[in-house]
Amino acid sequence: MTPKRIDEMKGLGMDHLYVSVNTLVPEKCKDVRGIPLKRTFENLEYLTEGNGKDSVAKNVTFRMTRLADTTVQEQKDFQSYCREHGVRCFFVGLFNYKGDVNSPLPVPSYGYEHIGHLNILAAGRVTLCCMDQHGEYGWGDANEMSVLELYNHPKARQYRELHRTGRRKEIEPCGTCNLFCPCFKELSPAQKVKTGAEYLSCLAKYRPTGVRPPPPHLTGGGTLIQLKTNGSSVEIAK
């Protein structure tokens, strides 16, 4: 997110912009993200100076991912940084992002909220979700089809149906992705109650958001490690 990109976003009418910062420690930033923190700081300063962020989005949130070695003091420093720059602050545990990253958190049985969204890359390619960064699991192109046609595409409907009916773990790559926010769209009242109860149980047991040191039993480590997907999965129609 360079100053040029920030200027291009001004006036687009975005409701919410999330910026993943993850750490204020230069060495850790270089190790995890492979880029110097100084450049990130310069870009964030440009975004938040004056009233610039207000012309980019109604709300701006800086997000930190808690790794296994993220201290409470680091999280408090991040909160202070967000307050000083007039943005919201959000903490989240380390998820495995469709199985690409090592994470000790379990895969929920309920459907994930992004399955009810429509994610489109800058070039127009539709993706399964925001974790499908290359459109590997997507369908269609916004340059050739309407938003409604893309949302109602047979492949999109099949993904939503499998999530809705609790068959998330049978789908590639959803079956290895442990992102936890639930989807309540197109659920019956009974399904909504069941999903809500499972979601609250997940929050209570694993506390995936907020300031906290990693619990002792979550020892997945702070290093990002590639994982392989094993087991059978449901074939999604092309």
PDB file of C-alpha atoms in Angstrom:
ATOM      1  CA  MET A   1       0.000   0.000   0.000  1.00  0.00           C
ATOM      2  CA  THR A   2       2.091   2.848  -1.336  1.00  0.00           C
ATOM      3  CA  PRO A   3       1.170   6.564  -1.329  1.00  0.00           C
ATOM      4  CA  LYS A   4       0.230   6.173  -5.010  1.00  0.00           C
ATOM      5  CA  ARG A   5      -2.192   3.353  -4.194  1.00  0.00           C
ATOM      6  CA  ILE A   6      -3.598   5.285  -1.235  1.00  0.00           C
ATOM      7  CA  ASP A   7      -4.312   8.276  -3.473  1.00  0.00           C
ATOM      8  CA  GLU A   8      -6.048   5.973  -5.961  1.00  0.00           C
ATOM      9  CA  MET A   9      -8.346   4.690  -3.205  1.00  0.00           C
ATOM     10  CA  LYS A  10      -9.509   8.153  -2.171  1.00  0.00           C
ATOM     11  CA  GLY A  11     -13.081   8.881  -3.117  1.00  0.00           C
ATOM     12  CA  LEU A  12     -13.994   5.259  -3.902  1.00  0.00           C
ATOM     13  CA  GLY A  13     -16.522   5.240  -1.050  1.00  0.00           C
ATOM     14  CA  MET A  14     -15.153   2.250   0.855  1.00  0.00           C
ATOM     15  CA  ASP A  15     -16.932   1.425   4.095  1.00  0.00           C
ATOM     16  CA  HIS A  16     -14.008  -0.282   5.816  1.00  0.00           C
ATOM     17  CA  LEU A  17     -10.291  -0.666   5.095  1.00  0.00           C
ATOM     18  CA  TYR A  18      -8.315  -3.317   6.986  1.00  0.00           C
ATOM     19  CA  VAL A  19      -4.526  -3.029   7.016  1.00  0.00           C
ATOM     20  CA  SER A  20      -2.494  -6.015   8.254  1.00  0.00           C
ATOM     21  CA  VAL A  21       0.472  -4.631  10.176  1.00  0.00           C
ATOM     22  CA  ASN A  22       1.113  -7.640  12.446  1.00  0.00           C
ATOM     23  CA  THR A  23       4.121  -6.259  14.336  1.00  0.00           C
ATOM     24  CA  LEU A  24       5.937  -3.071  15.327  1.00  0.00           C
ATOM     25  CA  VAL A  25       9.209  -4.964  15.826  1.00  0.00           C
ATOM     26  CA  PRO A  26      11.544  -4.377  12.818  1.00  0.00           C
ATOM     27  CA  GLU A  27      13.326  -7.743  13.076  1.00  0.00           C
ATOM     28  CA  LYS A  28      10.067  -9.670  13.277  1.00  0.00           C
ATOM     29  CA  CYS A  29       8.569  -7.771  10.332  1.00  0.00           C
ATOM     30  CA  LYS A  30      11.590  -8.620   8.200  1.00  0.00           C
ATOM     31  CA  ASP A  31      11.439 -12.275   9.251  1.00  0.00           C
ATOM     32  CA  VAL A  32       7.693 -12.782   8.755  1.00  0.00           C
ATOM     33  CA  ARG A  33       6.875 -10.463   5.848  1.00  0.00           C
ATOM     34  CA  GLY A  34      10.249 -10.054   4.177  1.00  0.00           C
ATOM     35  CA  ILE A  35      10.002  -6.257   3.997  1.00  0.00           C
ATOM     36  CA  PRO A  36      11.540  -3.457   6.106  1.00  0.00           C
ATOM     37  CA  LEU A  37       9.221  -2.036   8.771  1.00  0.00           C
ATOM     38  CA  LYS A  38      10.454   1.508   8.059  1.00  0.00           C
ATOM     39  CA  ARG A  39       8.750   1.462   4.654  1.00  0.00           C
ATOM     40  CA  THR A  40       5.533   0.182   6.225  1.00  0.00           C
ATOM     41  CA  PHE A  41       5.609   2.970   8.823  1.00  0.00           C
ATOM     42  CA  GLU A  42       6.073   5.583   6.091  1.00  0.00           C
ATOM     43  CA  ASN A  43       3.068   4.270   4.167  1.00  0.00           C
ATOM     44  CA  LEU A  44       0.888   4.137   7.294  1.00  0.00           C
ATOM     45  CA  GLU A  45       1.883   7.701   8.166  1.00  0.00           C
ATOM     46  CA  TYR A  46       0.831   8.814   4.687  1.00  0.00           C
ATOM     47  CA  LEU A  47      -2.504   7.016   5.060  1.00  0.00           C
ATOM     48  CA  THR A  48      -3.329   8.537   8.452  1.00  0.00           C
ATOM     49  CA  GLU A  49      -1.898  12.050   8.186  1.00  0.00           C
ATOM     50  CA  GLY A  50      -4.445  14.843   8.410  1.00  0.00           C
ATOM     51  CA  ASN A  51      -7.872  13.726   7.229  1.00  0.00           C
ATOM     52  CA  GLY A  52      -6.452  11.480   4.512  1.00  0.00           C
ATOM     53  CA  LYS A  53      -7.873   8.243   5.884  1.00  0.00           C
ATOM     54  CA  ASP A  54     -11.378   9.726   5.992  1.00  0.00           C
ATOM     55  CA  SER A  55     -11.334  10.163   2.212  1.00  0.00           C
ATOM     56  CA  VAL A  56     -10.159   6.562   1.780  1.00  0.00           C
ATOM     57  CA  ALA A  57     -12.741   4.758   3.947  1.00  0.00           C
ATOM     58  CA  LYS A  58     -15.364   5.469   6.596  1.00  0.00           C
ATOM     59  CA  ASN A  59     -13.492   3.191   8.982  1.00  0.00           C
ATOM     60  CA  VAL A  60      -9.840   2.122   9.030  1.00  0.00           C
ATOM     61  CA  THR A  61      -8.592  -0.799  11.127  1.00  0.00           C
ATOM     62  CA  PHE A  62      -4.996  -1.874  11.690  1.00  0.00           C
ATOM     63  CA  ARG A  63      -4.808  -5.604  12.356  1.00  0.00           C
ATOM     64  CA  MET A  64      -2.170  -7.557  14.268  1.00  0.00           C
ATOM     65  CA  THR A  65      -1.857 -11.339  14.010  1.00  0.00           C
ATOM     66  CA  ARG A  66      -0.715 -12.868  17.307  1.00  0.00           C
ATOM     67  CA  LEU A  67       2.100 -15.348  16.714  1.00  0.00           C
ATOM     68  CA  ALA A  68       3.273 -17.829  19.337  1.00  0.00           C
ATOM     69  CA  ASP A  69       5.951 -15.409  20.535  1.00  0.00           C
ATOM     70  CA  THR A  70       3.863 -12.208  20.482  1.00  0.00           C
ATOM     71  CA  THR A  71       4.011 -10.702  23.977  1.00  0.00           C
ATOM     72  CA  VAL A  72       1.238  -8.817  25.735  1.00  0.00           C
ATOM     73  CA  GLN A  73       3.503  -5.745  25.787  1.00  0.00           C
ATOM     74  CA  GLU A  74       3.797  -5.890  21.982  1.00  0.00           C
ATOM     75  CA  GLN A  75       0.013  -5.944  21.764  1.00  0.00           C
ATOM     76  CA  LYS A  76      -0.324  -2.986  24.160  1.00  0.00           C
ATOM     77  CA  ASP A  77       2.242  -1.034  22.125  1.00  0.00           C
ATOM     78  CA  PHE A  78       0.195  -1.782  19.011  1.00  0.00           C
ATOM     79  CA  GLN A  79      -2.960  -0.485  20.712  1.00  0.00           C
ATOM     80  CA  SER A  80      -1.148   2.749  21.565  1.00  0.00           C
ATOM     81  CA  TYR A  81       0.098   3.097  17.994  1.00  0.00           C
ATOM     82  CA  CYS A  82      -3.452   2.710  16.647  1.00  0.00           C
ATOM     83  CA  ARG A  83      -4.831   5.278  19.097  1.00  0.00           C
ATOM     84  CA  GLU A  84      -2.115   7.767  18.130  1.00  0.00           C
ATOM     85  CA  HIS A  85      -3.033   7.379  14.457  1.00  0.00           C
ATOM     86  CA  GLY A  86      -6.798   7.547  14.962  1.00  0.00           C
ATOM     87  CA  VAL A  87      -7.607   4.069  13.645  1.00  0.00           C
ATOM     88  CA  ARG A  88      -9.324   1.020  15.058  1.00  0.00           C
ATOM     89  CA  CYS A  89      -7.262  -1.820  16.474  1.00  0.00           C
ATOM     90  CA  PHE A  90      -7.923  -5.534  15.975  1.00  0.00           C
ATOM     91  CA  PHE A  91      -6.037  -8.593  17.218  1.00  0.00           C
ATOM     92  CA  VAL A  92      -6.465 -12.073  15.832  1.00  0.00           C
ATOM     93  CA  GLY A  93      -4.759 -15.411  16.398  1.00  0.00           C
ATOM     94  CA  LEU A  94      -2.697 -17.110  13.705  1.00  0.00           C
ATOM     95  CA  PHE A  95      -4.995 -18.934  11.292  1.00  0.00           C
ATOM     96  CA  ASN A  96      -3.838 -21.304   8.585  1.00  0.00           C
ATOM     97  CA  TYR A  97      -5.306 -19.458   5.579  1.00  0.00           C
ATOM     98  CA  LYS A  98      -6.767 -22.411   3.677  1.00  0.00           C
ATOM     99  CA  GLY A  99      -4.018 -24.721   4.959  1.00  0.00           C
ATOM    100  CA  ASP A 100      -1.041 -22.737   3.637  1.00  0.00           C
ATOM    101  CA  VAL A 101       0.253 -21.740   7.085  1.00  0.00           C
ATOM    102  CA  ASN A 102       0.935 -23.759  10.218  1.00  0.00           C
ATOM    103  CA  SER A 103      -1.692 -23.035  12.889  1.00  0.00           C
ATOM    104  CA  PRO A 104      -2.777 -25.049  15.933  1.00  0.00           C
ATOM    105  CA  LEU A 105      -6.393 -23.830  15.858  1.00  0.00           C
ATOM    106  CA  PRO A 106      -8.983 -26.407  14.727  1.00  0.00           C
ATOM    107  CA  VAL A 107     -11.164 -26.260  11.600  1.00  0.00           C
ATOM    108  CA  PRO A 108     -14.743 -25.328  12.636  1.00  0.00           C
ATOM    109  CA  SER A 109     -17.618 -27.475  11.401  1.00  0.00           C
ATOM    110  CA  TYR A 110     -19.897 -24.499  10.652  1.00  0.00           C
ATOM    111  CA  GLY A 111     -19.741 -22.452   7.439  1.00  0.00           C
ATOM    112  CA  TYR A 112     -17.370 -19.509   7.088  1.00  0.00           C
ATOM    113  CA  GLU A 113     -18.783 -16.001   6.556  1.00  0.00           C
ATOM    114  CA  HIS A 114     -16.783 -15.200   3.402  1.00  0.00           C
ATOM    115  CA  ILE A 115     -18.619 -17.943   1.548  1.00  0.00           C
ATOM    116  CA  GLY A 116     -21.547 -15.514   1.430  1.00  0.00           C
ATOM    117  CA  HIS A 117     -19.402 -12.742  -0.065  1.00  0.00           C
ATOM    118  CA  LEU A 118     -18.244 -12.125  -3.618  1.00  0.00           C
ATOM    119  CA  ASN A 119     -14.492 -11.508  -3.841  1.00  0.00           C
ATOM    120  CA  ILE A 120     -13.085 -10.037  -7.053  1.00  0.00           C
ATOM    121  CA  LEU A 121      -9.414  -9.478  -7.851  1.00  0.00           C
ATOM    122  CA  ALA A 122      -8.249  -6.189  -9.393  1.00  0.00           C
ATOM    123  CA  ALA A 123      -8.159  -7.736 -12.880  1.00  0.00           C
ATOM    124  CA  GLY A 124     -11.771  -8.961 -12.569  1.00  0.00           C
ATOM    125  CA  ARG A 125     -11.224 -12.640 -11.713  1.00  0.00           C
ATOM    126  CA  VAL A 126     -13.609 -13.952  -9.027  1.00  0.00           C
ATOM    127  CA  THR A 127     -12.009 -15.832  -6.130  1.00  0.00           C
ATOM    128  CA  LEU A 128     -13.457 -18.243  -3.602  1.00  0.00           C
ATOM    129  CA  CYS A 129     -12.607 -15.910  -0.708  1.00  0.00           C
ATOM    130  CA  CYS A 130     -10.017 -13.334   0.334  1.00  0.00           C
ATOM    131  CA  MET A 131      -7.549 -16.164   1.041  1.00  0.00           C
ATOM    132  CA  ASP A 132      -7.719 -17.367  -2.586  1.00  0.00           C
ATOM    133  CA  GLN A 133      -5.264 -14.663  -3.598  1.00  0.00           C
ATOM    134  CA  HIS A 134      -4.560 -16.029  -7.075  1.00  0.00           C
ATOM    135  CA  GLY A 135      -8.122 -17.067  -7.960  1.00  0.00           C
ATOM    136  CA  GLU A 136      -7.152 -20.735  -8.006  1.00  0.00           C
ATOM    137  CA  TYR A 137     -10.574 -21.815  -6.705  1.00  0.00           C
ATOM    138  CA  GLY A 138     -12.661 -19.063  -8.266  1.00  0.00           C
ATOM    139  CA  TRP A 139     -15.065 -18.867 -11.177  1.00  0.00           C
ATOM    140  CA  GLY A 140     -15.954 -16.294 -13.823  1.00  0.00           C
ATOM    141  CA  ASP A 141     -14.748 -12.779 -14.561  1.00  0.00           C
ATOM    142  CA  ALA A 142     -16.405  -9.471 -13.695  1.00  0.00           C
ATOM    143  CA  ASN A 143     -15.381  -8.159 -17.100  1.00  0.00           C
ATOM    144  CA  GLU A 144     -17.627 -10.737 -18.753  1.00  0.00           C
ATOM    145  CA  MET A 145     -20.457 -11.382 -16.264  1.00  0.00           C
ATOM    146  CA  SER A 146     -22.623  -9.264 -13.957  1.00  0.00           C
ATOM    147  CA  VAL A 147     -22.155  -9.322 -10.184  1.00  0.00           C
ATOM    148  CA  LEU A 148     -25.484 -11.134  -9.794  1.00  0.00           C
ATOM    149  CA  GLU A 149     -24.499 -13.766 -12.367  1.00  0.00           C
ATOM    150  CA  LEU A 150     -21.195 -14.325 -10.586  1.00  0.00           C
ATOM    151  CA  TYR A 151     -22.859 -14.614  -7.166  1.00  0.00           C
ATOM    152  CA  ASN A 152     -25.387 -17.119  -8.505  1.00  0.00           C
ATOM    153  CA  HIS A 153     -22.825 -19.091 -10.497  1.00  0.00           C
ATOM    154  CA  PRO A 154     -23.335 -22.893 -10.048  1.00  0.00           C
ATOM    155  CA  LYS A 155     -19.897 -23.256  -8.464  1.00  0.00           C
ATOM    156  CA  ALA A 156     -20.609 -20.452  -5.974  1.00  0.00           C
ATOM    157  CA  ARG A 157     -23.969 -21.978  -5.070  1.00  0.00           C
ATOM    158  CA  GLN A 158     -22.361 -25.379  -4.530  1.00  0.00           C
ATOM    159  CA  TYR A 159     -19.759 -23.948  -2.144  1.00  0.00           C
ATOM    160  CA  ARG A 160     -22.467 -22.116  -0.176  1.00  0.00           C
ATOM    161  CA  GLU A 161     -24.654 -25.228   0.029  1.00  0.00           C
ATOM    162  CA  LEU A 162     -21.827 -27.404   1.366  1.00  0.00           C
ATOM    163  CA  HIS A 163     -20.944 -24.789   3.993  1.00  0.00           C
ATOM    164  CA  ARG A 164     -24.608 -24.280   4.892  1.00  0.00           C
ATOM    165  CA  THR A 165     -25.168 -28.008   5.456  1.00  0.00           C
ATOM    166  CA  GLY A 166     -22.120 -28.498   7.684  1.00  0.00           C
ATOM    167  CA  ARG A 167     -19.966 -30.197   5.032  1.00  0.00           C
ATOM    168  CA  ARG A 168     -17.187 -27.620   5.057  1.00  0.00           C
ATOM    169  CA  LYS A 169     -14.524 -30.178   5.962  1.00  0.00           C
ATOM    170  CA  GLU A 170     -15.270 -32.158   2.772  1.00  0.00           C
ATOM    171  CA  ILE A 171     -14.365 -29.268   0.442  1.00  0.00           C
ATOM    172  CA  GLU A 172     -10.980 -28.323  -0.967  1.00  0.00           C
ATOM    173  CA  PRO A 173      -9.550 -25.971   0.322  1.00  0.00           C
ATOM    174  CA  CYS A 174     -12.205 -25.139   2.965  1.00  0.00           C
ATOM    175  CA  GLY A 175     -11.672 -28.462   4.718  1.00  0.00           C
ATOM    176  CA  THR A 176      -8.198 -27.420   5.837  1.00  0.00           C
ATOM    177  CA  CYS A 177      -8.959 -23.737   6.559  1.00  0.00           C
ATOM    178  CA  ASN A 178      -9.595 -22.779  10.185  1.00  0.00           C
ATOM    179  CA  LEU A 179     -10.856 -19.213   9.746  1.00  0.00           C
ATOM    180  CA  PHE A 180     -13.637 -18.998  12.308  1.00  0.00           C
ATOM    181  CA  CYS A 181     -16.179 -16.219  11.588  1.00  0.00           C
ATOM    182  CA  PRO A 182     -19.560 -17.894  10.915  1.00  0.00           C
ATOM    183  CA  CYS A 183     -21.935 -17.429   8.017  1.00  0.00           C
ATOM    184  CA  PHE A 184     -25.625 -17.129   8.954  1.00  0.00           C
ATOM    185  CA  LYS A 185     -26.959 -16.398   5.462  1.00  0.00           C
ATOM    186  CA  GLU A 186     -29.557 -18.809   4.060  1.00  0.00           C
ATOM    187  CA  LEU A 187     -29.716 -20.766   7.344  1.00  0.00           C
ATOM    188  CA  SER A 188     -32.924 -21.928   9.010  1.00  0.00           C
ATOM    189  CA  PRO A 189     -33.622 -20.646  12.554  1.00  0.00           C
ATOM    190  CA  ALA A 190     -32.468 -23.976  13.986  1.00  0.00           C
ATOM    191  CA  GLN A 191     -29.256 -23.888  11.934  1.00  0.00           C
ATOM    192  CA  LYS A 192     -28.567 -20.327  13.071  1.00  0.00           C
ATOM    193  CA  VAL A 193     -28.899 -21.348  16.715  1.00  0.00           C
ATOM    194  CA  LYS A 194     -26.597 -24.346  16.202  1.00  0.00           C
ATOM    195  CA  THR A 195     -24.014 -22.278  14.321  1.00  0.00           C
ATOM    196  CA  GLY A 196     -24.149 -19.523  16.923  1.00  0.00           C
ATOM    197  CA  ALA A 197     -23.605 -22.001  19.751  1.00  0.00           C
ATOM    198  CA  GLU A 198     -20.614 -23.593  17.989  1.00  0.00           C
ATOM    199  CA  TYR A 199     -19.136 -20.167  17.262  1.00  0.00           C
ATOM    200  CA  LEU A 200     -19.463 -19.025  20.885  1.00  0.00           C
ATOM    201  CA  SER A 201     -17.897 -22.291  22.026  1.00  0.00           C
ATOM    202  CA  CYS A 202     -14.955 -21.633  19.677  1.00  0.00           C
ATOM    203  CA  LEU A 203     -14.518 -18.112  21.077  1.00  0.00           C
ATOM    204  CA  ALA A 204     -14.670 -19.314  24.675  1.00  0.00           C
ATOM    205  CA  LYS A 205     -12.239 -22.199  24.210  1.00  0.00           C
ATOM    206  CA  TYR A 206      -9.644 -20.672  21.873  1.00  0.00           C
ATOM    207  CA  ARG A 207     -10.137 -16.883  22.239  1.00  0.00           C
ATOM    208  CA  PRO A 208      -8.937 -16.218  18.682  1.00  0.00           C
ATOM    209  CA  THR A 209      -9.359 -12.442  18.988  1.00  0.00           C
ATOM    210  CA  GLY A 210      -8.292  -9.757  21.440  1.00  0.00           C
ATOM    211  CA  VAL A 211      -5.197  -9.092  23.558  1.00  0.00           C
ATOM    212  CA  ARG A 212      -3.763 -12.175  25.197  1.00  0.00           C
ATOM    213  CA  PRO A 213      -0.679 -14.371  25.359  1.00  0.00           C
ATOM    214  CA  PRO A 214      -1.069 -17.639  23.441  1.00  0.00           C
ATOM    215  CA  PRO A 215      -2.502 -20.333  25.740  1.00  0.00           C
ATOM    216  CA  PRO A 216       0.009 -22.997  26.821  1.00  0.00           C
ATOM    217  CA  HIS A 217      -1.641 -25.787  24.809  1.00  0.00           C
ATOM    218  CA  LEU A 218      -1.362 -23.843  21.526  1.00  0.00           C
ATOM    219  CA  THR A 219       2.267 -24.483  20.701  1.00  0.00           C
ATOM    220  CA  GLY A 220       2.211 -24.182  16.919  1.00  0.00           C
ATOM    221  CA  GLY A 221       5.177 -21.816  16.949  1.00  0.00           C
ATOM    222  CA  GLY A 222       5.637 -18.375  15.448  1.00  0.00           C
ATOM    223  CA  THR A 223       7.213 -19.416  12.170  1.00  0.00           C
ATOM    224  CA  LEU A 224       5.089 -19.605   9.028  1.00  0.00           C
ATOM    225  CA  ILE A 225       5.404 -23.165   7.705  1.00  0.00           C
ATOM    226  CA  GLN A 226       3.895 -24.586   4.520  1.00  0.00           C
ATOM    227  CA  LEU A 227       1.462 -27.463   5.028  1.00  0.00           C
ATOM    228  CA  LYS A 228       0.303 -30.205   2.702  1.00  0.00           C
ATOM    229  CA  THR A 229      -3.386 -31.048   2.313  1.00  0.00           C
ATOM    230  CA  ASN A 230      -4.273 -34.662   3.031  1.00  0.00           C
ATOM    231  CA  GLY A 231      -7.467 -36.681   2.872  1.00  0.00           C
ATOM    232  CA  SER A 232     -10.405 -36.826   0.501  1.00  0.00           C
ATOM    233  CA  SER A 233     -12.542 -33.885  -0.534  1.00  0.00           C
ATOM    234  CA  VAL A 234     -15.712 -33.121  -2.453  1.00  0.00           C
ATOM    235  CA  GLU A 235     -15.177 -32.244  -6.116  1.00  0.00           C
ATOM    236  CA  ILE A 236     -16.565 -28.801  -6.945  1.00  0.00           C
ATOM    237  CA  ALA A 237     -17.962 -28.442 -10.466  1.00  0.00           C
ATOM    238  CA  LYS A 238     -15.962 -26.200 -12.793  1.00  0.00           C
TER     239      LYS A 238
END
